[in-house]
Amino acid sequence: MKLSAQSTSTSTPASASDSVSHITEFVRNARAIADSLNRYEFLKIRTGQLRTDLLLVQKEKMGLLVSTLKEKDRMGECESRASVIQADLTRKTGKLKASRAENWIWRIGGTLALLKVSIDLINVLKP
């Protein structure tokens, strides 16, 4: 299909019937051309919107990735602190048990010493 605005390799003047047929064909195709242009413009706008949406989603994804990495780092710090606290608790629990055992040993020793003194006193006071 040749349009009247197209250049041709031959420079013969177009006849009037050729010009009319070209104009008729152009008018006949005008609605399809307009529809195609409208679809193109709509798709161009929609593509721009989708690109914007894609960029926003990618930005959100990066933000979530950064948040996840920060939380993993924080979790690692908490785990290391928890292990230090657990070791300290175990050490203090051991010291507390040893201290309680020492208290009971002193109580038992004191009771035995008091009992021995009492027995010695009874033996001395016997006639």
mmCIF file of N, CA and C in Angstrom:
data_model
loop_
_atom_site.group_PDB
_atom_site.id
_atom_site.type_symbol
_atom_site.label_atom_id
_atom_site.label_comp_id
_atom_site.label_asym_id
_atom_site.label_seq_id
_atom_site.Cartn_x
_atom_site.Cartn_y
_atom_site.Cartn_z
ATOM 1 N N MET A 1 0.843 -1.165 0.000
ATOM 2 C CA MET A 1 0.000 0.000 0.000
ATOM 3 C C MET A 1 0.888 1.227 0.000
ATOM 4 N N LYS A 2 0.658 2.111 -0.907
ATOM 5 C CA LYS A 2 1.402 3.358 -0.986
ATOM 6 C C LYS A 2 0.511 4.474 -0.493
ATOM 7 N N LEU A 3 1.090 5.334 0.319
ATOM 8 C CA LEU A 3 0.357 6.523 0.737
ATOM 9 C C LEU A 3 0.804 7.674 -0.145
ATOM 10 N N SER A 4 -0.023 8.648 -0.232
ATOM 11 C CA SER A 4 0.288 9.743 -1.147
ATOM 12 C C SER A 4 1.506 10.538 -0.692
ATOM 13 N N ALA A 5 1.833 10.496 0.573
ATOM 14 C CA ALA A 5 2.974 11.262 1.067
ATOM 15 C C ALA A 5 4.282 10.513 0.879
ATOM 16 N N GLN A 6 4.230 9.252 0.456
ATOM 17 C CA GLN A 6 5.445 8.472 0.283
ATOM 18 C C GLN A 6 6.121 8.854 -1.025
ATOM 19 N N SER A 7 7.448 8.834 -0.966
ATOM 20 C CA SER A 7 8.172 9.113 -2.200
ATOM 21 C C SER A 7 8.281 7.819 -2.987
ATOM 22 N N THR A 8 8.256 7.935 -4.275
ATOM 23 C CA THR A 8 8.378 6.760 -5.139
ATOM 24 C C THR A 8 9.637 6.907 -5.954
ATOM 25 N N SER A 9 10.107 5.789 -6.432
ATOM 26 C CA SER A 9 11.339 5.828 -7.224
ATOM 27 C C SER A 9 11.081 6.429 -8.606
ATOM 28 N N THR A 10 9.865 6.317 -9.075
ATOM 29 C CA THR A 10 9.543 6.915 -10.378
ATOM 30 C C THR A 10 8.887 8.252 -10.134
ATOM 31 N N SER A 11 9.195 9.175 -10.948
ATOM 32 C CA SER A 11 8.625 10.508 -10.753
ATOM 33 C C SER A 11 7.551 10.793 -11.792
ATOM 34 N N THR A 12 6.681 9.829 -12.032
ATOM 35 C CA THR A 12 5.584 10.046 -12.968
ATOM 36 C C THR A 12 4.447 10.695 -12.210
ATOM 37 N N PRO A 13 3.785 11.627 -12.787
ATOM 38 C CA PRO A 13 2.665 12.270 -12.093
ATOM 39 C C PRO A 13 1.542 11.267 -11.890
ATOM 40 N N ALA A 14 0.947 11.320 -10.697
ATOM 41 C CA ALA A 14 -0.139 10.397 -10.372
ATOM 42 C C ALA A 14 -1.411 10.876 -11.049
ATOM 43 N N SER A 15 -2.170 9.942 -11.507
ATOM 44 C CA SER A 15 -3.430 10.308 -12.141
ATOM 45 C C SER A 15 -4.440 10.657 -11.063
ATOM 46 N N ALA A 16 -5.497 11.302 -11.423
ATOM 47 C CA ALA A 16 -6.525 11.737 -10.480
ATOM 48 C C ALA A 16 -7.204 10.548 -9.830
ATOM 49 N N SER A 17 -7.412 9.474 -10.596
ATOM 50 C CA SER A 17 -8.079 8.304 -10.009
ATOM 51 C C SER A 17 -7.180 7.627 -8.985
ATOM 52 N N ASP A 18 -5.838 7.651 -9.223
ATOM 53 C CA ASP A 18 -4.906 7.087 -8.242
ATOM 54 C C ASP A 18 -4.955 7.889 -6.955
ATOM 55 N N SER A 19 -4.984 9.223 -7.036
ATOM 56 C CA SER A 19 -5.042 10.078 -5.846
ATOM 57 C C SER A 19 -6.319 9.831 -5.075
ATOM 58 N N VAL A 20 -7.423 9.712 -5.778
ATOM 59 C CA VAL A 20 -8.707 9.464 -5.113
ATOM 60 C C VAL A 20 -8.688 8.101 -4.430
ATOM 61 N N SER A 21 -8.117 7.106 -5.081
ATOM 62 C CA SER A 21 -8.082 5.777 -4.464
ATOM 63 C C SER A 21 -7.186 5.779 -3.223
ATOM 64 N N HIS A 22 -6.096 6.541 -3.287
ATOM 65 C CA HIS A 22 -5.220 6.641 -2.106
ATOM 66 C C HIS A 22 -5.943 7.331 -0.958
ATOM 67 N N ILE A 23 -6.642 8.397 -1.261
ATOM 68 C CA ILE A 23 -7.381 9.130 -0.228
ATOM 69 C C ILE A 23 -8.491 8.253 0.327
ATOM 70 N N THR A 24 -9.171 7.546 -0.532
ATOM 71 C CA THR A 24 -10.243 6.652 -0.088
ATOM 72 C C THR A 24 -9.681 5.569 0.830
ATOM 73 N N GLU A 25 -8.556 5.000 0.436
ATOM 74 C CA GLU A 25 -7.929 3.957 1.259
ATOM 75 C C GLU A 25 -7.482 4.530 2.604
ATOM 76 N N PHE A 26 -6.927 5.744 2.595
ATOM 77 C CA PHE A 26 -6.487 6.376 3.839
ATOM 78 C C PHE A 26 -7.673 6.623 4.760
ATOM 79 N N VAL A 27 -8.782 7.142 4.199
ATOM 80 C CA VAL A 27 -9.983 7.408 5.006
ATOM 81 C C VAL A 27 -10.540 6.102 5.546
ATOM 82 N N ARG A 28 -10.532 5.053 4.742
ATOM 83 C CA ARG A 28 -11.039 3.751 5.155
ATOM 84 C C ARG A 28 -10.193 3.194 6.316
ATOM 85 N N ASN A 29 -8.898 3.447 6.292
ATOM 86 C CA ASN A 29 -7.999 2.940 7.331
ATOM 87 C C ASN A 29 -7.813 3.912 8.498
ATOM 88 N N ALA A 30 -8.416 5.081 8.427
ATOM 89 C CA ALA A 30 -8.204 6.110 9.449
ATOM 90 C C ALA A 30 -8.643 5.630 10.829
ATOM 91 N N ARG A 31 -9.798 4.980 10.921
ATOM 92 C CA ARG A 31 -10.291 4.509 12.222
ATOM 93 C C ARG A 31 -9.329 3.472 12.804
ATOM 94 N N ALA A 32 -8.862 2.537 11.995
ATOM 95 C CA ALA A 32 -7.928 1.516 12.473
ATOM 96 C C ALA A 32 -6.614 2.159 12.917
ATOM 97 N N ILE A 33 -6.158 3.150 12.159
ATOM 98 C CA ILE A 33 -4.922 3.852 12.524
ATOM 99 C C ILE A 33 -5.113 4.594 13.846
ATOM 100 N N ALA A 34 -6.245 5.287 13.991
ATOM 101 C CA ALA A 34 -6.527 6.016 15.235
ATOM 102 C C ALA A 34 -6.619 5.045 16.412
ATOM 103 N N ASP A 35 -7.289 3.908 16.199
ATOM 104 C CA ASP A 35 -7.382 2.900 17.262
ATOM 105 C C ASP A 35 -6.001 2.375 17.641
ATOM 106 N N SER A 36 -5.174 2.126 16.643
ATOM 107 C CA SER A 36 -3.818 1.646 16.919
ATOM 108 C C SER A 36 -3.023 2.681 17.701
ATOM 109 N N LEU A 37 -3.147 3.952 17.309
ATOM 110 C CA LEU A 37 -2.444 5.013 18.032
ATOM 111 C C LEU A 37 -2.959 5.144 19.463
ATOM 112 N N ASN A 38 -4.286 5.037 19.622
ATOM 113 C CA ASN A 38 -4.862 5.101 20.975
ATOM 114 C C ASN A 38 -4.356 3.947 21.837
ATOM 115 N N ARG A 39 -4.347 2.738 21.255
ATOM 116 C CA ARG A 39 -3.830 1.578 21.991
ATOM 117 C C ARG A 39 -2.365 1.773 22.349
ATOM 118 N N TYR A 40 -1.606 2.310 21.398
ATOM 119 C CA TYR A 40 -0.185 2.557 21.649
ATOM 120 C C TYR A 40 -0.011 3.541 22.812
ATOM 121 N N GLU A 41 -0.754 4.643 22.781
ATOM 122 C CA GLU A 41 -0.647 5.641 23.854
ATOM 123 C C GLU A 41 -1.072 5.043 25.196
ATOM 124 N N PHE A 42 -2.167 4.275 25.192
ATOM 125 C CA PHE A 42 -2.625 3.639 26.425
ATOM 126 C C PHE A 42 -1.564 2.684 26.960
ATOM 127 N N LEU A 43 -1.008 1.863 26.055
ATOM 128 C CA LEU A 43 0.010 0.899 26.487
ATOM 129 C C LEU A 43 1.283 1.598 26.954
ATOM 130 N N LYS A 44 1.611 2.724 26.328
ATOM 131 C CA LYS A 44 2.785 3.483 26.749
ATOM 132 C C LYS A 44 2.579 4.020 28.168
ATOM 133 N N ILE A 45 1.395 4.561 28.438
ATOM 134 C CA ILE A 45 1.082 5.062 29.783
ATOM 135 C C ILE A 45 1.070 3.917 30.784
ATOM 136 N N ARG A 46 0.418 2.820 30.406
ATOM 137 C CA ARG A 46 0.323 1.662 31.309
ATOM 138 C C ARG A 46 1.705 1.074 31.581
ATOM 139 N N THR A 47 2.550 1.024 30.569
ATOM 140 C CA THR A 47 3.917 0.523 30.750
ATOM 141 C C THR A 47 4.672 1.411 31.734
ATOM 142 N N GLY A 48 4.480 2.722 31.620
ATOM 143 C CA GLY A 48 5.108 3.653 32.564
ATOM 144 C C GLY A 48 4.627 3.407 33.986
ATOM 145 N N GLN A 49 3.313 3.191 34.138
ATOM 146 C CA GLN A 49 2.765 2.902 35.468
ATOM 147 C C GLN A 49 3.337 1.600 36.019
ATOM 148 N N LEU A 50 3.411 0.591 35.163
ATOM 149 C CA LEU A 50 3.945 -0.699 35.614
ATOM 150 C C LEU A 50 5.425 -0.596 35.978
ATOM 151 N N ARG A 51 6.168 0.201 35.235
ATOM 152 C CA ARG A 51 7.590 0.403 35.577
ATOM 153 C C ARG A 51 7.715 1.097 36.928
ATOM 154 N N THR A 52 6.850 2.093 37.151
ATOM 155 C CA THR A 52 6.851 2.779 38.443
ATOM 156 C C THR A 52 6.513 1.803 39.561
ATOM 157 N N ASP A 53 5.481 0.975 39.341
ATOM 158 C CA ASP A 53 5.112 -0.038 40.336
ATOM 159 C C ASP A 53 6.264 -1.000 40.584
ATOM 160 N N LEU A 54 6.935 -1.406 39.518
ATOM 161 C CA LEU A 54 8.069 -2.324 39.652
ATOM 162 C C LEU A 54 9.180 -1.690 40.484
ATOM 163 N N LEU A 55 9.480 -0.426 40.222
ATOM 164 C CA LEU A 55 10.518 0.267 40.988
ATOM 165 C C LEU A 55 10.135 0.364 42.461
ATOM 166 N N LEU A 56 8.852 0.651 42.727
ATOM 167 C CA LEU A 56 8.400 0.729 44.121
ATOM 168 C C LEU A 56 8.518 -0.620 44.818
ATOM 169 N N VAL A 57 8.147 -1.683 44.117
ATOM 170 C CA VAL A 57 8.242 -3.023 44.707
ATOM 171 C C VAL A 57 9.703 -3.400 44.942
ATOM 172 N N GLN A 58 10.565 -3.057 43.989
ATOM 173 C CA GLN A 58 11.991 -3.352 44.167
ATOM 174 C C GLN A 58 12.571 -2.561 45.337
ATOM 175 N N LYS A 59 12.137 -1.306 45.482
ATOM 176 C CA LYS A 59 12.598 -0.486 46.606
ATOM 177 C C LYS A 59 12.121 -1.096 47.921
ATOM 178 N N GLU A 60 10.867 -1.520 47.953
ATOM 179 C CA GLU A 60 10.329 -2.154 49.163
ATOM 180 C C GLU A 60 11.076 -3.451 49.466
ATOM 181 N N LYS A 61 11.372 -4.211 48.428
ATOM 182 C CA LYS A 61 12.110 -5.469 48.602
ATOM 183 C C LYS A 61 13.491 -5.199 49.185
ATOM 184 N N MET A 62 14.168 -4.169 48.684
ATOM 185 C CA MET A 62 15.488 -3.820 49.214
ATOM 186 C C MET A 62 15.379 -3.388 50.669
ATOM 187 N N GLY A 63 14.344 -2.618 50.981
ATOM 188 C CA GLY A 63 14.134 -2.199 52.368
ATOM 189 C C GLY A 63 13.919 -3.391 53.281
ATOM 190 N N LEU A 64 13.124 -4.349 52.814
ATOM 191 C CA LEU A 64 12.879 -5.552 53.608
ATOM 192 C C LEU A 64 14.150 -6.378 53.754
ATOM 193 N N LEU A 65 14.958 -6.420 52.703
ATOM 194 C CA LEU A 65 16.225 -7.149 52.774
ATOM 195 C C LEU A 65 17.150 -6.510 53.808
ATOM 196 N N VAL A 66 17.221 -5.181 53.796
ATOM 197 C CA VAL A 66 18.049 -4.473 54.780
ATOM 198 C C VAL A 66 17.524 -4.736 56.187
ATOM 199 N N SER A 67 16.196 -4.674 56.355
ATOM 200 C CA SER A 67 15.602 -4.949 57.671
ATOM 201 C C SER A 67 15.914 -6.365 58.118
ATOM 202 N N THR A 68 15.818 -7.314 57.205
ATOM 203 C CA THR A 68 16.110 -8.709 57.541
ATOM 204 C C THR A 68 17.561 -8.866 57.973
ATOM 205 N N LEU A 69 18.472 -8.228 57.247
ATOM 206 C CA LEU A 69 19.890 -8.316 57.609
ATOM 207 C C LEU A 69 20.154 -7.680 58.971
ATOM 208 N N LYS A 70 19.508 -6.544 59.237
ATOM 209 C CA LYS A 70 19.670 -5.901 60.546
ATOM 210 C C LYS A 70 19.138 -6.799 61.657
ATOM 211 N N GLU A 71 17.984 -7.420 61.417
ATOM 212 C CA GLU A 71 17.400 -8.298 62.432
ATOM 213 C C GLU A 71 18.261 -9.534 62.660
ATOM 214 N N LYS A 72 18.843 -10.077 61.587
ATOM 215 C CA LYS A 72 19.739 -11.229 61.752
ATOM 216 C C LYS A 72 20.967 -10.839 62.564
ATOM 217 N N ASP A 73 21.499 -9.645 62.298
ATOM 218 C CA ASP A 73 22.652 -9.157 63.053
ATOM 219 C C ASP A 73 22.273 -8.970 64.521
ATOM 220 N N ARG A 74 21.103 -8.374 64.747
ATOM 221 C CA ARG A 74 20.614 -8.172 66.116
ATOM 222 C C ARG A 74 20.393 -9.507 66.814
ATOM 223 N N MET A 75 19.869 -10.479 66.095
ATOM 224 C CA MET A 75 19.641 -11.802 66.662
ATOM 225 C C MET A 75 20.968 -12.453 67.045
ATOM 226 N N GLY A 76 21.991 -12.280 66.214
ATOM 227 C CA GLY A 76 23.313 -12.815 66.536
ATOM 228 C C GLY A 76 23.873 -12.182 67.805
ATOM 229 N N GLU A 77 23.688 -10.855 67.930
ATOM 230 C CA GLU A 77 24.136 -10.175 69.144
ATOM 231 C C GLU A 77 23.384 -10.694 70.366
ATOM 232 N N CYS A 78 22.076 -10.882 70.222
ATOM 233 C CA CYS A 78 21.272 -11.397 71.340
ATOM 234 C C CYS A 78 21.713 -12.808 71.719
ATOM 235 N N GLU A 79 22.006 -13.635 70.727
ATOM 236 C CA GLU A 79 22.455 -15.000 71.014
ATOM 237 C C GLU A 79 23.793 -14.991 71.736
ATOM 238 N N SER A 80 24.707 -14.104 71.333
ATOM 239 C CA SER A 80 26.008 -14.051 72.011
ATOM 240 C C SER A 80 25.837 -13.530 73.436
ATOM 241 N N ARG A 81 24.961 -12.524 73.614
ATOM 242 C CA ARG A 81 24.694 -12.036 74.972
ATOM 243 C C ARG A 81 24.030 -13.113 75.812
ATOM 244 N N ALA A 82 23.128 -13.874 75.206
ATOM 245 C CA ALA A 82 22.445 -14.944 75.937
ATOM 246 C C ALA A 82 23.436 -16.005 76.389
ATOM 247 N N SER A 83 24.408 -16.332 75.548
ATOM 248 C CA SER A 83 25.396 -17.342 75.949
ATOM 249 C C SER A 83 26.266 -16.812 77.085
ATOM 250 N N VAL A 84 26.611 -15.522 77.056
ATOM 251 C CA VAL A 84 27.389 -14.925 78.148
ATOM 252 C C VAL A 84 26.566 -14.930 79.434
ATOM 253 N N ILE A 85 25.302 -14.556 79.324
ATOM 254 C CA ILE A 85 24.423 -14.536 80.497
ATOM 255 C C ILE A 85 24.238 -15.947 81.037
ATOM 256 N N GLN A 86 24.075 -16.924 80.155
ATOM 257 C CA GLN A 86 23.913 -18.317 80.587
ATOM 258 C C GLN A 86 25.162 -18.803 81.316
ATOM 259 N N ALA A 87 26.340 -18.467 80.798
ATOM 260 C CA ALA A 87 27.590 -18.867 81.460
ATOM 261 C C ALA A 87 27.701 -18.203 82.828
ATOM 262 N N ASP A 88 27.333 -16.928 82.908
ATOM 263 C CA ASP A 88 27.369 -16.211 84.186
ATOM 264 C C ASP A 88 26.379 -16.824 85.174
ATOM 265 N N LEU A 89 25.196 -17.166 84.695
ATOM 266 C CA LEU A 89 24.185 -17.794 85.553
ATOM 267 C C LEU A 89 24.674 -19.140 86.070
ATOM 268 N N THR A 90 25.281 -19.928 85.200
ATOM 269 C CA THR A 90 25.810 -21.235 85.613
ATOM 270 C C THR A 90 26.892 -21.054 86.678
ATOM 271 N N ARG A 91 27.775 -20.074 86.482
ATOM 272 C CA ARG A 91 28.844 -19.813 87.453
ATOM 273 C C ARG A 91 28.259 -19.373 88.790
ATOM 274 N N LYS A 92 27.289 -18.455 88.756
ATOM 275 C CA LYS A 92 26.680 -17.966 89.995
ATOM 276 C C LYS A 92 25.870 -19.051 90.689
ATOM 277 N N THR A 93 25.208 -19.907 89.909
ATOM 278 C CA THR A 93 24.461 -21.017 90.507
ATOM 279 C C THR A 93 25.414 -21.957 91.229
ATOM 280 N N GLY A 94 26.550 -22.244 90.617
ATOM 281 C CA GLY A 94 27.564 -23.094 91.261
ATOM 282 C C GLY A 94 28.081 -22.466 92.547
ATOM 283 N N LYS A 95 28.337 -21.153 92.517
ATOM 284 C CA LYS A 95 28.811 -20.465 93.718
ATOM 285 C C LYS A 95 27.752 -20.499 94.819
ATOM 286 N N LEU A 96 26.486 -20.314 94.428
ATOM 287 C CA LEU A 96 25.398 -20.333 95.405
ATOM 288 C C LEU A 96 25.279 -21.705 96.055
ATOM 289 N N LYS A 97 25.369 -22.758 95.252
ATOM 290 C CA LYS A 97 25.302 -24.119 95.802
ATOM 291 C C LYS A 97 26.466 -24.365 96.756
ATOM 292 N N ALA A 98 27.662 -23.921 96.374
ATOM 293 C CA ALA A 98 28.834 -24.092 97.238
ATOM 294 C C ALA A 98 28.661 -23.304 98.531
ATOM 295 N N SER A 99 28.116 -22.104 98.427
ATOM 296 C CA SER A 99 27.894 -21.278 99.610
ATOM 297 C C SER A 99 26.869 -21.917 100.539
ATOM 298 N N ARG A 100 25.805 -22.451 99.980
ATOM 299 C CA ARG A 100 24.790 -23.130 100.804
ATOM 300 C C ARG A 100 25.374 -24.370 101.476
ATOM 301 N N ALA A 101 26.171 -25.122 100.724
ATOM 302 C CA ALA A 101 26.811 -26.309 101.313
ATOM 303 C C ALA A 101 27.742 -25.889 102.449
ATOM 304 N N GLU A 102 28.496 -24.814 102.257
ATOM 305 C CA GLU A 102 29.396 -24.327 103.307
ATOM 306 C C GLU A 102 28.603 -23.904 104.545
ATOM 307 N N ASN A 103 27.463 -23.236 104.329
ATOM 308 C CA ASN A 103 26.619 -22.836 105.466
ATOM 309 C C ASN A 103 26.147 -24.056 106.249
ATOM 310 N N TRP A 104 25.717 -25.092 105.543
ATOM 311 C CA TRP A 104 25.252 -26.295 106.236
ATOM 312 C C TRP A 104 26.406 -26.986 106.960
ATOM 313 N N ILE A 105 27.583 -26.989 106.361
ATOM 314 C CA ILE A 105 28.754 -27.584 107.030
ATOM 315 C C ILE A 105 29.057 -26.822 108.321
ATOM 316 N N TRP A 106 29.018 -25.485 108.282
ATOM 317 C CA TRP A 106 29.258 -24.691 109.484
ATOM 318 C C TRP A 106 28.170 -24.954 110.526
ATOM 319 N N ARG A 107 26.924 -25.058 110.095
ATOM 320 C CA ARG A 107 25.837 -25.343 111.039
ATOM 321 C C ARG A 107 26.035 -26.700 111.721
ATOM 322 N N ILE A 108 26.331 -27.700 110.873
ATOM 323 C CA ILE A 108 26.544 -29.048 111.421
ATOM 324 C C ILE A 108 27.767 -29.055 112.334
ATOM 325 N N GLY A 109 28.849 -28.398 111.899
ATOM 326 C CA GLY A 109 30.058 -28.312 112.726
ATOM 327 C C GLY A 109 29.783 -27.605 114.039
ATOM 328 N N GLY A 110 29.049 -26.506 113.976
ATOM 329 C CA GLY A 110 28.692 -25.772 115.196
ATOM 330 C C GLY A 110 27.836 -26.609 116.116
ATOM 331 N N THR A 111 26.873 -27.320 115.539
ATOM 332 C CA THR A 111 26.003 -28.185 116.346
ATOM 333 C C THR A 111 26.821 -29.287 116.999
ATOM 334 N N LEU A 112 27.733 -29.908 116.250
ATOM 335 C CA LEU A 112 28.582 -30.964 116.817
ATOM 336 C C LEU A 112 29.496 -30.406 117.906
ATOM 337 N N ALA A 113 30.050 -29.217 117.661
ATOM 338 C CA ALA A 113 30.910 -28.597 118.682
ATOM 339 C C ALA A 113 30.106 -28.284 119.935
ATOM 340 N N LEU A 114 28.911 -27.757 119.771
ATOM 341 C CA LEU A 114 28.038 -27.460 120.911
ATOM 342 C C LEU A 114 27.659 -28.735 121.641
ATOM 343 N N LEU A 115 27.387 -29.795 120.900
ATOM 344 C CA LEU A 115 27.048 -31.084 121.499
ATOM 345 C C LEU A 115 28.237 -31.631 122.294
ATOM 346 N N LYS A 116 29.454 -31.512 121.726
ATOM 347 C CA LYS A 116 30.662 -31.982 122.426
ATOM 348 C C LYS A 116 30.888 -31.186 123.699
ATOM 349 N N VAL A 117 30.729 -29.871 123.626
ATOM 350 C CA VAL A 117 30.892 -29.032 124.821
ATOM 351 C C VAL A 117 29.852 -29.410 125.863
ATOM 352 N N SER A 118 28.639 -29.657 125.415
ATOM 353 C CA SER A 118 27.574 -30.043 126.350
ATOM 354 C C SER A 118 27.907 -31.369 127.016
ATOM 355 N N ILE A 119 28.394 -32.335 126.255
ATOM 356 C CA ILE A 119 28.750 -33.649 126.812
ATOM 357 C C ILE A 119 29.917 -33.495 127.791
ATOM 358 N N ASP A 120 30.921 -32.695 127.403
ATOM 359 C CA ASP A 120 32.058 -32.461 128.297
ATOM 360 C C ASP A 120 31.599 -31.779 129.585
ATOM 361 N N LEU A 121 30.689 -30.851 129.481
ATOM 362 C CA LEU A 121 30.174 -30.143 130.653
ATOM 363 C C LEU A 121 29.393 -31.096 131.546
ATOM 364 N N ILE A 122 28.618 -31.974 130.943
ATOM 365 C CA ILE A 122 27.854 -32.954 131.722
ATOM 366 C C ILE A 122 28.822 -33.897 132.434
ATOM 367 N N ASN A 123 29.884 -34.315 131.747
ATOM 368 C CA ASN A 123 30.866 -35.217 132.351
ATOM 369 C C ASN A 123 31.610 -34.527 133.498
ATOM 370 N N VAL A 124 31.868 -33.276 133.390
ATOM 371 C CA VAL A 124 32.565 -32.533 134.438
ATOM 372 C C VAL A 124 31.638 -32.352 135.642
ATOM 373 N N LEU A 125 30.397 -32.102 135.396
ATOM 374 C CA LEU A 125 29.456 -31.846 136.476
ATOM 375 C C LEU A 125 28.953 -33.128 137.139
ATOM 376 N N LYS A 126 29.242 -34.268 136.650
ATOM 377 C CA LYS A 126 28.824 -35.534 137.252
ATOM 378 C C LYS A 126 29.643 -35.746 138.532
ATOM 379 N N PRO A 127 28.989 -36.204 139.609
ATOM 380 C CA PRO A 127 29.751 -36.445 140.839
ATOM 381 C C PRO A 127 30.522 -37.724 140.837
#
